[in-house]
XYZ file of C-alpha atoms in Angstrom:
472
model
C 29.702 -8.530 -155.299
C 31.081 -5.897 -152.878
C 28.974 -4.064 -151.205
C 28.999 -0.523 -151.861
C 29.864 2.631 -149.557
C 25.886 4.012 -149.108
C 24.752 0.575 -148.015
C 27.463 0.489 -145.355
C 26.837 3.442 -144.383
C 23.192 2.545 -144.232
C 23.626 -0.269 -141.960
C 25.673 1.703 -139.525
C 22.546 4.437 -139.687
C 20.075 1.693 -138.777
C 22.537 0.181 -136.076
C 22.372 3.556 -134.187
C 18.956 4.416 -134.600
C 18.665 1.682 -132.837
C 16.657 -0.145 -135.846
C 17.363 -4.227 -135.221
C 16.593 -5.887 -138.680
C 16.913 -9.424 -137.313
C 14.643 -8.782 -134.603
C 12.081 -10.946 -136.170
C 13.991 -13.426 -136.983
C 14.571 -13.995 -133.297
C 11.567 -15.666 -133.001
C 12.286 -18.518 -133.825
C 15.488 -18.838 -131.636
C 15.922 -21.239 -128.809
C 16.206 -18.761 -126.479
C 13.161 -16.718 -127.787
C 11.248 -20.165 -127.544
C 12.341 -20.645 -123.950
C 11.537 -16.661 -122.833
C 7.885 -17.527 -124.668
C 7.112 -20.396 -122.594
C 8.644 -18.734 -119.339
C 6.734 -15.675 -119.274
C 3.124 -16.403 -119.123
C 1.825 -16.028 -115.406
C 1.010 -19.448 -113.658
C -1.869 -19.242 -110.880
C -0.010 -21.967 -108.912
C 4.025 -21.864 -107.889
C 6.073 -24.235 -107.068
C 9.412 -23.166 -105.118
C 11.695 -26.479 -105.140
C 14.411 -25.297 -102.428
C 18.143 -26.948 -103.392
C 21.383 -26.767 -101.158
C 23.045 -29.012 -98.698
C 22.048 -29.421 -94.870
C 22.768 -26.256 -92.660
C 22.915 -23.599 -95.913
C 20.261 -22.023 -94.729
C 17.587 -23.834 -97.392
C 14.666 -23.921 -94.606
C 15.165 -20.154 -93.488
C 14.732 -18.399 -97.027
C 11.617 -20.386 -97.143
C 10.134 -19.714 -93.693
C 11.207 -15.799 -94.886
C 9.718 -15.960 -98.314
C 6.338 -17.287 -96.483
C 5.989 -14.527 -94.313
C 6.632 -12.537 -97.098
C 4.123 -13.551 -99.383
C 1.556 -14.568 -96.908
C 1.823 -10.690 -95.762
C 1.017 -9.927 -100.081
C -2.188 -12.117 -99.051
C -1.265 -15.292 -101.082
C -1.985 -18.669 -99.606
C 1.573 -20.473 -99.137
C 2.558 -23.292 -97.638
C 5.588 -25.238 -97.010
C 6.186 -28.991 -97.467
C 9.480 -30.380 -95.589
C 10.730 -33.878 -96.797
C 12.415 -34.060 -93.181
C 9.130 -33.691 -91.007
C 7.104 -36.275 -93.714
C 9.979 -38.877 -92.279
C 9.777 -38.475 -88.948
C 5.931 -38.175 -89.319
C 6.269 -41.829 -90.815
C 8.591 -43.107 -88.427
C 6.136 -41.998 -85.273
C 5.792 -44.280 -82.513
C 8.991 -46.296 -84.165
C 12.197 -46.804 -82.253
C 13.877 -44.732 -85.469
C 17.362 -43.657 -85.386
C 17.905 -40.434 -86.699
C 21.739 -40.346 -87.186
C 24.072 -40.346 -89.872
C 24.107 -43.934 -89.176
C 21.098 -44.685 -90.899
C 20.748 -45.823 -94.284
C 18.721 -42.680 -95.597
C 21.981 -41.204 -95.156
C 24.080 -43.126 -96.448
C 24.619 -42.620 -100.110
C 26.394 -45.985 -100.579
C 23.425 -47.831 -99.427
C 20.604 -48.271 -102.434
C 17.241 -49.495 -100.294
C 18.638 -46.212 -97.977
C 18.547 -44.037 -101.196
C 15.158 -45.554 -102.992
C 13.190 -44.985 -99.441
C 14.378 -41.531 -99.141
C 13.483 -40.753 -102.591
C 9.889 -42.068 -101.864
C 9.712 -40.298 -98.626
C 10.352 -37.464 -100.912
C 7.660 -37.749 -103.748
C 5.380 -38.556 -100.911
C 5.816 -35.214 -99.663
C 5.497 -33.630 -103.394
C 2.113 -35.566 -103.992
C 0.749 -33.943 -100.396
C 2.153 -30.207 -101.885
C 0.476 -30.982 -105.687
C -2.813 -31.993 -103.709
C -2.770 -29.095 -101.246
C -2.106 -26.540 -104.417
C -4.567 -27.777 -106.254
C -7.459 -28.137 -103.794
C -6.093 -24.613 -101.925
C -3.171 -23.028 -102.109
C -1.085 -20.208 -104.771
C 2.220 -20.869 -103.576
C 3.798 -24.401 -102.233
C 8.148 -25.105 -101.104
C 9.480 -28.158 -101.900
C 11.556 -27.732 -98.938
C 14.763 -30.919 -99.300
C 17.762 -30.997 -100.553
C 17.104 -31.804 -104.025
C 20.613 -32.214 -104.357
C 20.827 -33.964 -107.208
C 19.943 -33.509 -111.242
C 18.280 -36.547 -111.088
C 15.718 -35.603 -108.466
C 15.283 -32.350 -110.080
C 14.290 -33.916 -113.039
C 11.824 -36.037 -110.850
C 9.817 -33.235 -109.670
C 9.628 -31.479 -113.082
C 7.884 -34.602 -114.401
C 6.467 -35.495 -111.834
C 4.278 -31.784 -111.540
C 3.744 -32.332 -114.945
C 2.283 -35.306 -114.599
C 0.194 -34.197 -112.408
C -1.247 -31.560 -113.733
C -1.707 -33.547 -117.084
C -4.451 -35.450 -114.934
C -5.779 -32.764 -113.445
C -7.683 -30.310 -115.802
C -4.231 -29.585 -117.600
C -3.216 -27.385 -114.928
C -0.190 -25.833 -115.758
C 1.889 -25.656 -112.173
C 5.070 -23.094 -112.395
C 8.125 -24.960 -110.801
C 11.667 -22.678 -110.006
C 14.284 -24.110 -108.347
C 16.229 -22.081 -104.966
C 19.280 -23.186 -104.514
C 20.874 -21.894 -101.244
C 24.771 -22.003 -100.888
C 26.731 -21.073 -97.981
C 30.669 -20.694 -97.484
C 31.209 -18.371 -94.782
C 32.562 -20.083 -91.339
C 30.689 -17.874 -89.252
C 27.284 -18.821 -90.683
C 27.649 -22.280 -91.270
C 28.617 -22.307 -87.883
C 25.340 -20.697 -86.572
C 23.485 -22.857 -88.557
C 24.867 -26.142 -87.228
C 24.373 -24.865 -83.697
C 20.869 -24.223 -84.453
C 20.047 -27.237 -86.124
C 21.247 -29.711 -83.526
C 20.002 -27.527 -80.242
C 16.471 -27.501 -82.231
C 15.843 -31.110 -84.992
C 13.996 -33.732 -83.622
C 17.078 -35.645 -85.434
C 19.514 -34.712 -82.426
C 16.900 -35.136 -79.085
C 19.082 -36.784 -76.436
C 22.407 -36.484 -78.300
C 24.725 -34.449 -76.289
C 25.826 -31.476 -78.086
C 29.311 -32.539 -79.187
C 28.111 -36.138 -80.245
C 25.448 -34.598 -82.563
C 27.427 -31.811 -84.398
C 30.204 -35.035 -85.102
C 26.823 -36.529 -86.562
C 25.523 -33.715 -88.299
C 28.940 -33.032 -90.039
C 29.081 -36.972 -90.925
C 25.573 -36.483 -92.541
C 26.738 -33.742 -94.842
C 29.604 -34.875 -95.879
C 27.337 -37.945 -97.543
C 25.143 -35.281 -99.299
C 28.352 -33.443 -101.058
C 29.937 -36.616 -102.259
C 26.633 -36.377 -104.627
C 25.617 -33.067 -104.578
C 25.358 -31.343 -107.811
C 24.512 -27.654 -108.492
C 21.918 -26.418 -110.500
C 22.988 -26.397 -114.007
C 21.639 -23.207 -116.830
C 19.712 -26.007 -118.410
C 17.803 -27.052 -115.469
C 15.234 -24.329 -116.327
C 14.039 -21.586 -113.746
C 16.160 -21.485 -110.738
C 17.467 -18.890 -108.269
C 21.199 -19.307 -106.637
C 21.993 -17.198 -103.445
C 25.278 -17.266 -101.654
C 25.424 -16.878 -97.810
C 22.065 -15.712 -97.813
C 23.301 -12.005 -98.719
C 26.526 -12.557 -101.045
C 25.493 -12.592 -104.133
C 22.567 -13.466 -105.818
C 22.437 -14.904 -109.657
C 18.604 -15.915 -111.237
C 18.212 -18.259 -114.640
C 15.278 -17.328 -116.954
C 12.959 -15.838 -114.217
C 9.932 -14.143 -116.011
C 6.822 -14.870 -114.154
C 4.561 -12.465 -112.058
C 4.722 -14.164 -109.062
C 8.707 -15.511 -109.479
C 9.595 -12.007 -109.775
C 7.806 -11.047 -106.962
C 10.131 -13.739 -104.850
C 13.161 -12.397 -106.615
C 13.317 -8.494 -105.217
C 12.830 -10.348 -101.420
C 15.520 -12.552 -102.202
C 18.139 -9.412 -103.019
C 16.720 -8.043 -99.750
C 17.894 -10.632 -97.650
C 21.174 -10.938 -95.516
C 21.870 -11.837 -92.066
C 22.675 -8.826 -90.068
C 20.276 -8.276 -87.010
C 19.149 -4.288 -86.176
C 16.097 -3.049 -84.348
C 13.199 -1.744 -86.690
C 11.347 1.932 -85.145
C 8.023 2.727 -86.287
C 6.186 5.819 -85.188
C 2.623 6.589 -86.482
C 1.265 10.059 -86.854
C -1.619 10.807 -85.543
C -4.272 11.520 -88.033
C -5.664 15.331 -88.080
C -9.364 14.233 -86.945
C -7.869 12.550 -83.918
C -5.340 15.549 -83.477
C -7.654 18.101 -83.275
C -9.563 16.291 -80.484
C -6.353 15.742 -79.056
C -5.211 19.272 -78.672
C -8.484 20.307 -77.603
C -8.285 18.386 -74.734
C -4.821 19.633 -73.786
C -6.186 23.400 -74.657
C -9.199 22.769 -71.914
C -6.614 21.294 -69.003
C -4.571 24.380 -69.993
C -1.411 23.001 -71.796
C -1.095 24.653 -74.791
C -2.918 27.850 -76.492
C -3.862 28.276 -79.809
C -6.449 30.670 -81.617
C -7.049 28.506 -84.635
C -7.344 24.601 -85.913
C -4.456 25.369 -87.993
C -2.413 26.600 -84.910
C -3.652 23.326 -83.146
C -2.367 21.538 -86.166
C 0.757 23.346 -85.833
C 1.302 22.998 -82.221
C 0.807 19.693 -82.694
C 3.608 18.495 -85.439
C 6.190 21.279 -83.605
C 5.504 19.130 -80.222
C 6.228 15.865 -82.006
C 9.127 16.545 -83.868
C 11.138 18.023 -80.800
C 9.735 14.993 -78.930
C 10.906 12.427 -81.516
C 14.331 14.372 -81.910
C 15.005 14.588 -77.960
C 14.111 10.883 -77.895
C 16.574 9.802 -80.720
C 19.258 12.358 -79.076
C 19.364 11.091 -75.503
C 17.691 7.770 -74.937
C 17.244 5.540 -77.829
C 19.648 3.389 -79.111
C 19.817 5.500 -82.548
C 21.932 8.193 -80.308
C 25.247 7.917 -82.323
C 24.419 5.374 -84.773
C 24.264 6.257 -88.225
C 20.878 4.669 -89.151
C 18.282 4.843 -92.082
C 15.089 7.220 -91.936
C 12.465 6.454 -93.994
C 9.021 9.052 -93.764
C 5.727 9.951 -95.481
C 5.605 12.944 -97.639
C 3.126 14.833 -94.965
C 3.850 17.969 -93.721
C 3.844 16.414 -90.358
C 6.456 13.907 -91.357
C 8.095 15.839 -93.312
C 9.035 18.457 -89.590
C 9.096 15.670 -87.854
C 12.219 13.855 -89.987
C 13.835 17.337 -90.857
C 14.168 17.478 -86.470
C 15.318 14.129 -86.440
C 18.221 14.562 -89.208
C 19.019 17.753 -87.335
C 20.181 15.646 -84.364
C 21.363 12.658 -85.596
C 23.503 10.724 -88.410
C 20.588 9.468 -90.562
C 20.335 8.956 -94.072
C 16.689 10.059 -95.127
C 14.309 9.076 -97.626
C 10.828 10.636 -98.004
C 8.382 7.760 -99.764
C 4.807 8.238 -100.867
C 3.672 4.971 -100.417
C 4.038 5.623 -96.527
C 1.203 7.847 -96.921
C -1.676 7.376 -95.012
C -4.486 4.619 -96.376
C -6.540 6.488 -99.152
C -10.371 6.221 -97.407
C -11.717 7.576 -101.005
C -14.290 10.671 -100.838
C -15.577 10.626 -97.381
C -12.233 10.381 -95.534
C -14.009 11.344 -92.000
C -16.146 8.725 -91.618
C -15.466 6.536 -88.595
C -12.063 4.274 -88.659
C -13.708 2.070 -86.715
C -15.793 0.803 -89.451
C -12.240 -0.410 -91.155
C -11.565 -2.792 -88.677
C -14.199 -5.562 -90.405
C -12.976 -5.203 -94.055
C -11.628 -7.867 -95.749
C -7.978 -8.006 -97.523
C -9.349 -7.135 -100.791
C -12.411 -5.045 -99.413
C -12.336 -1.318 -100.218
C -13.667 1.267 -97.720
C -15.889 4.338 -99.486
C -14.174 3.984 -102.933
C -10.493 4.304 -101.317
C -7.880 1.586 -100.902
C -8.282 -1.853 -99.651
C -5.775 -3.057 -97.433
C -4.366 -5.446 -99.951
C -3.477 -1.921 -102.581
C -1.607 -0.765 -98.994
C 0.512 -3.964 -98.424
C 1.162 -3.591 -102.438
C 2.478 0.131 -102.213
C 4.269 -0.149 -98.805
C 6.630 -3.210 -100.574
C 8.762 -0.878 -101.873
C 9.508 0.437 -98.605
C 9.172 -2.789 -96.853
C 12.256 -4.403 -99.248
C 14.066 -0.703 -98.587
C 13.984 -2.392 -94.321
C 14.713 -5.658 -95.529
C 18.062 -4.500 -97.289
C 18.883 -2.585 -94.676
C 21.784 -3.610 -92.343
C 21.488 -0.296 -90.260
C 18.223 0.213 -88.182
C 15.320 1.610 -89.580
C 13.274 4.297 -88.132
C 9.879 4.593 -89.828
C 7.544 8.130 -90.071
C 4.433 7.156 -91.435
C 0.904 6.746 -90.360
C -1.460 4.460 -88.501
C -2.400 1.975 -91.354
C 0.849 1.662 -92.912
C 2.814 1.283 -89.789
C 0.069 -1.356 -88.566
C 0.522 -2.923 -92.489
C 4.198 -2.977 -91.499
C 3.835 -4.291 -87.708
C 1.908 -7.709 -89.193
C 4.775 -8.200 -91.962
C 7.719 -8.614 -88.736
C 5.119 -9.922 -86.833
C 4.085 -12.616 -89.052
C 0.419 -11.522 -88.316
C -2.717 -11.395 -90.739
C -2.976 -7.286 -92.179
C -6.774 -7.582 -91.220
C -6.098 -8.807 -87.669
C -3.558 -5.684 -87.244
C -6.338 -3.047 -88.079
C -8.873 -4.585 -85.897
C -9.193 -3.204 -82.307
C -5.314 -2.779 -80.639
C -5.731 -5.805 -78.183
C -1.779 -5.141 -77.159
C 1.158 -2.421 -75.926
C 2.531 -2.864 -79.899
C -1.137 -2.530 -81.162
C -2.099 0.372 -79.005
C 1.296 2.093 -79.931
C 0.260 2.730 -83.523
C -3.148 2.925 -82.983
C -3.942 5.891 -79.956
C -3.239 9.385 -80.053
C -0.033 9.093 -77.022
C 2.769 10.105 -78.843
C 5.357 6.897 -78.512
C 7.457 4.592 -80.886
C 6.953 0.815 -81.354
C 10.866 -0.847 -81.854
C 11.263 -4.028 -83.428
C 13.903 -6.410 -82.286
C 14.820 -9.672 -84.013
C 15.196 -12.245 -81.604
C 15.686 -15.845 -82.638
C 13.937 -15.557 -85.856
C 10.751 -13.715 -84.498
C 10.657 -10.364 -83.579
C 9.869 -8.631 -80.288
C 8.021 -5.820 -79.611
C 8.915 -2.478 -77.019
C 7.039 0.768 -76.852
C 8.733 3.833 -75.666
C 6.735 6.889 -74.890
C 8.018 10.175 -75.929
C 8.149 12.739 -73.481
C 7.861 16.430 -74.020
C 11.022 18.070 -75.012
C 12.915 19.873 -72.791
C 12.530 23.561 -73.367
């Protein structure tokens, strides 16, 4: 029977009021299914990296670990490469493409390098179950075949232990820029074990041999292959494949965040008002500056160090016509001293909360010295624990990460110290504890001065520079 004019016009009602009368039918959909066994959180990760040799596979890891080591998580990487050479110690082993591992041809090659490789799962399932959160798989995994292996594998594994259920997404890395590829072959033959006492040119011929083995089999990750994660060129483009999980879509944002440009990071830390008014006390006693009031000392105080920070940025740092981003605290202090700094430069400016100073709860003057033996998790007086910090100031950490300009940071002591152990690749807690260095002492005493960042063969190194008073 046809269906009449009000119940057509009905539907179309419901359709734009947004009402979805199948919605509950949807439940029992494959891809409802799939989202349903996806999204529950899994206590233990497994990151199973994918992508030929030289894509930069080994990198994202090392990144992602500093990363979520810096959240506090316990993470760990497992390479398939170091488990062979760890096995072939003391051995007269050659290394080169010549061997059979490498050669995809040759079957007793293949079947020992697919052993070295569970070997190296079973020590990551043991360490994650005794220990760890987070584990890489780091190998090629180039094949469907060997994906499926770890999957049941894992599963296996945690059938026999207590049921645990272990989370498992797959990272495939792909590279097809020259320039990169390039860099990456350089760096892999001036630092493997593989290439010791090959001349340069012999082991890049190698090296190239080698991977052209692993694409006459490689196969990418396919939608069916369950969670994965593809990025091109480490900064191209990124695509993910049901991704649900709390800590998967924790590694996801970083992931976005990553490219390869290099550019210096700034961080300047305000001094807090206790230490300020001691501060210009002193400098009101020897004569320097004259004020009738603490709130003239306070003001005296953030007028000095925005014309400081300005002149710096104007005549001697390396921001001094680069267009650059400015991120800053929403204090008054920061607030002058970025408004100075925009006045003299081409910045782009963003003022972010979580750059605020730690929260000490109700008795905010009691001695910061008694922060430097909390714990992670530990919070001071009813305020924040270090661990709430390092979970605000990601926002504003994967805001640096993005960035391909430098990065000059306004904040405060503990979130500039929070900062300092992420590029670092230090412990938060070891940061707050007593400065022990120029980089420490930077963020942590009353001199006005600015720590820079510089990457430098995939570490960063530190520089202070002292701000001297502005020329009147």
């Amino acid at each position: 029977m046809p269906q009449c004019i009000g119940d057509s016009i009905s539907a179309a009602m419901d359709y734009y009021d947004g009402v979805d009368a199948s919605s509950s039918q949807n439940e029992g959909s494959d891809s409802f299914t799939a989202r349903s066994q996806l999204t529950p959180d899994n206590a233990k990760l497994i990151i199973a990296m994918v992508g030929m040799p030289c894509c930069g596979k080994s990198s994202i890891a090392r990144r992602l670990v500093q990363f979520l080591s810096w959240k506090g998580l316990r993470v760990k990487i497992f390479n398939a490469g170091k488990t062979r050479r760890q096995k072939d110690a003391g051995k007269s082993q050659d290394h080169s493409s010549s061997n059979s591992l490498f050669d995809t041809r040759d079957a007793d090659g293949q079947a020992l390098k697919e052993q070295i490789a569970m070997d190296t799962l079973d020590a990551l399932l043991e360490w994650l179950h005794c220990t760890g959160e987070v584990a890489f798989f780091d190998a090629t995994n180039s094949t469907a075949k060997r994906r499926r292996a770890i999957i049941n594998r894992v599963a296996a594994y945690g059938a026999e232990h207590n049921k645990t259920q272990y989370g498992i997404v797959f990272l495939e890395s792909l590279c097809n820029d020259p320039v990169i590829l390039e860099a990456s072959l350089l760096n892999k033959v001036r630092t493997s074990p593989d290439f010791a006492g090959m001349n340069e040119e012999e082991a890049l011929t190698d090296l190239k041999r080698r991977i052209a083995e692993y694409e006459s089999v490689y196969e990418p990750l396919q939608q069916t292959e369950g969670s994965w994660i593809k990025v091109m060129n480490m900064c191209s483009y990124v695509v993910a494949n049901r991704v649900y999980g709390r800590l998967t879509r924790t590694v996801l944002p970083f992931v976005c965040s990553m490219h390869t440009s290099e550019r210096p990071i700034f961080l300047i830390a305000l001094v807090p008002r206790r230490i300020e008014k001691e501060f210009l006390r002193r400098e009101e006693s020897r004569g320097m500056i004259k004020t009738d009031s603490d709130s003239s000392l306070e003001n005296e105080l953030d007028a000095d160090l925005a014309k400081r920070l300005a002149a710096w940025v104007r005549e001697k740092s390396v921001l001094k016509d680069k267009h650059f981003c400015l991120l800053a605290s929403t204090q008054p202090t920061a607030l002058e001293a970025a408004a100075a700094v925009a006045e003299v430069s081409r910045c782009t400016t963003a003022h972010q909360s979580v750059l605020n100073p730690l929260y000490r709860g109700p008795h905010p003057d009691l001695e910061t010295e008694d922060e430097s033996h909390l714990d992670f998790t530990e919070r001071f007086g009813g305020g924040e624990s270090y661990a709430d910090l390092v979970h605000r100031l990601e926002t504003s950490l994967l805001e640096i990460e993005a960035s391909i300009e430098p990065v000059l940071v306004i904040s405060h002591a503990t979130p500039c110290r929070a900062l300092r152990a992420y590029f670092l690749g230090l412990p938060v807690v070891k940061c707050m504890e007593a400065a022990s260095s120029d980089g420490a002492s930077c963020l942590a005493d009353e001199r006005p001065c600015v720590l820079e960042l510089n990457p430098y063969r995939g570490r960063y190194e530190e520089t202070v520079h002292f701000l001297e008073p502005a020329p009147q």
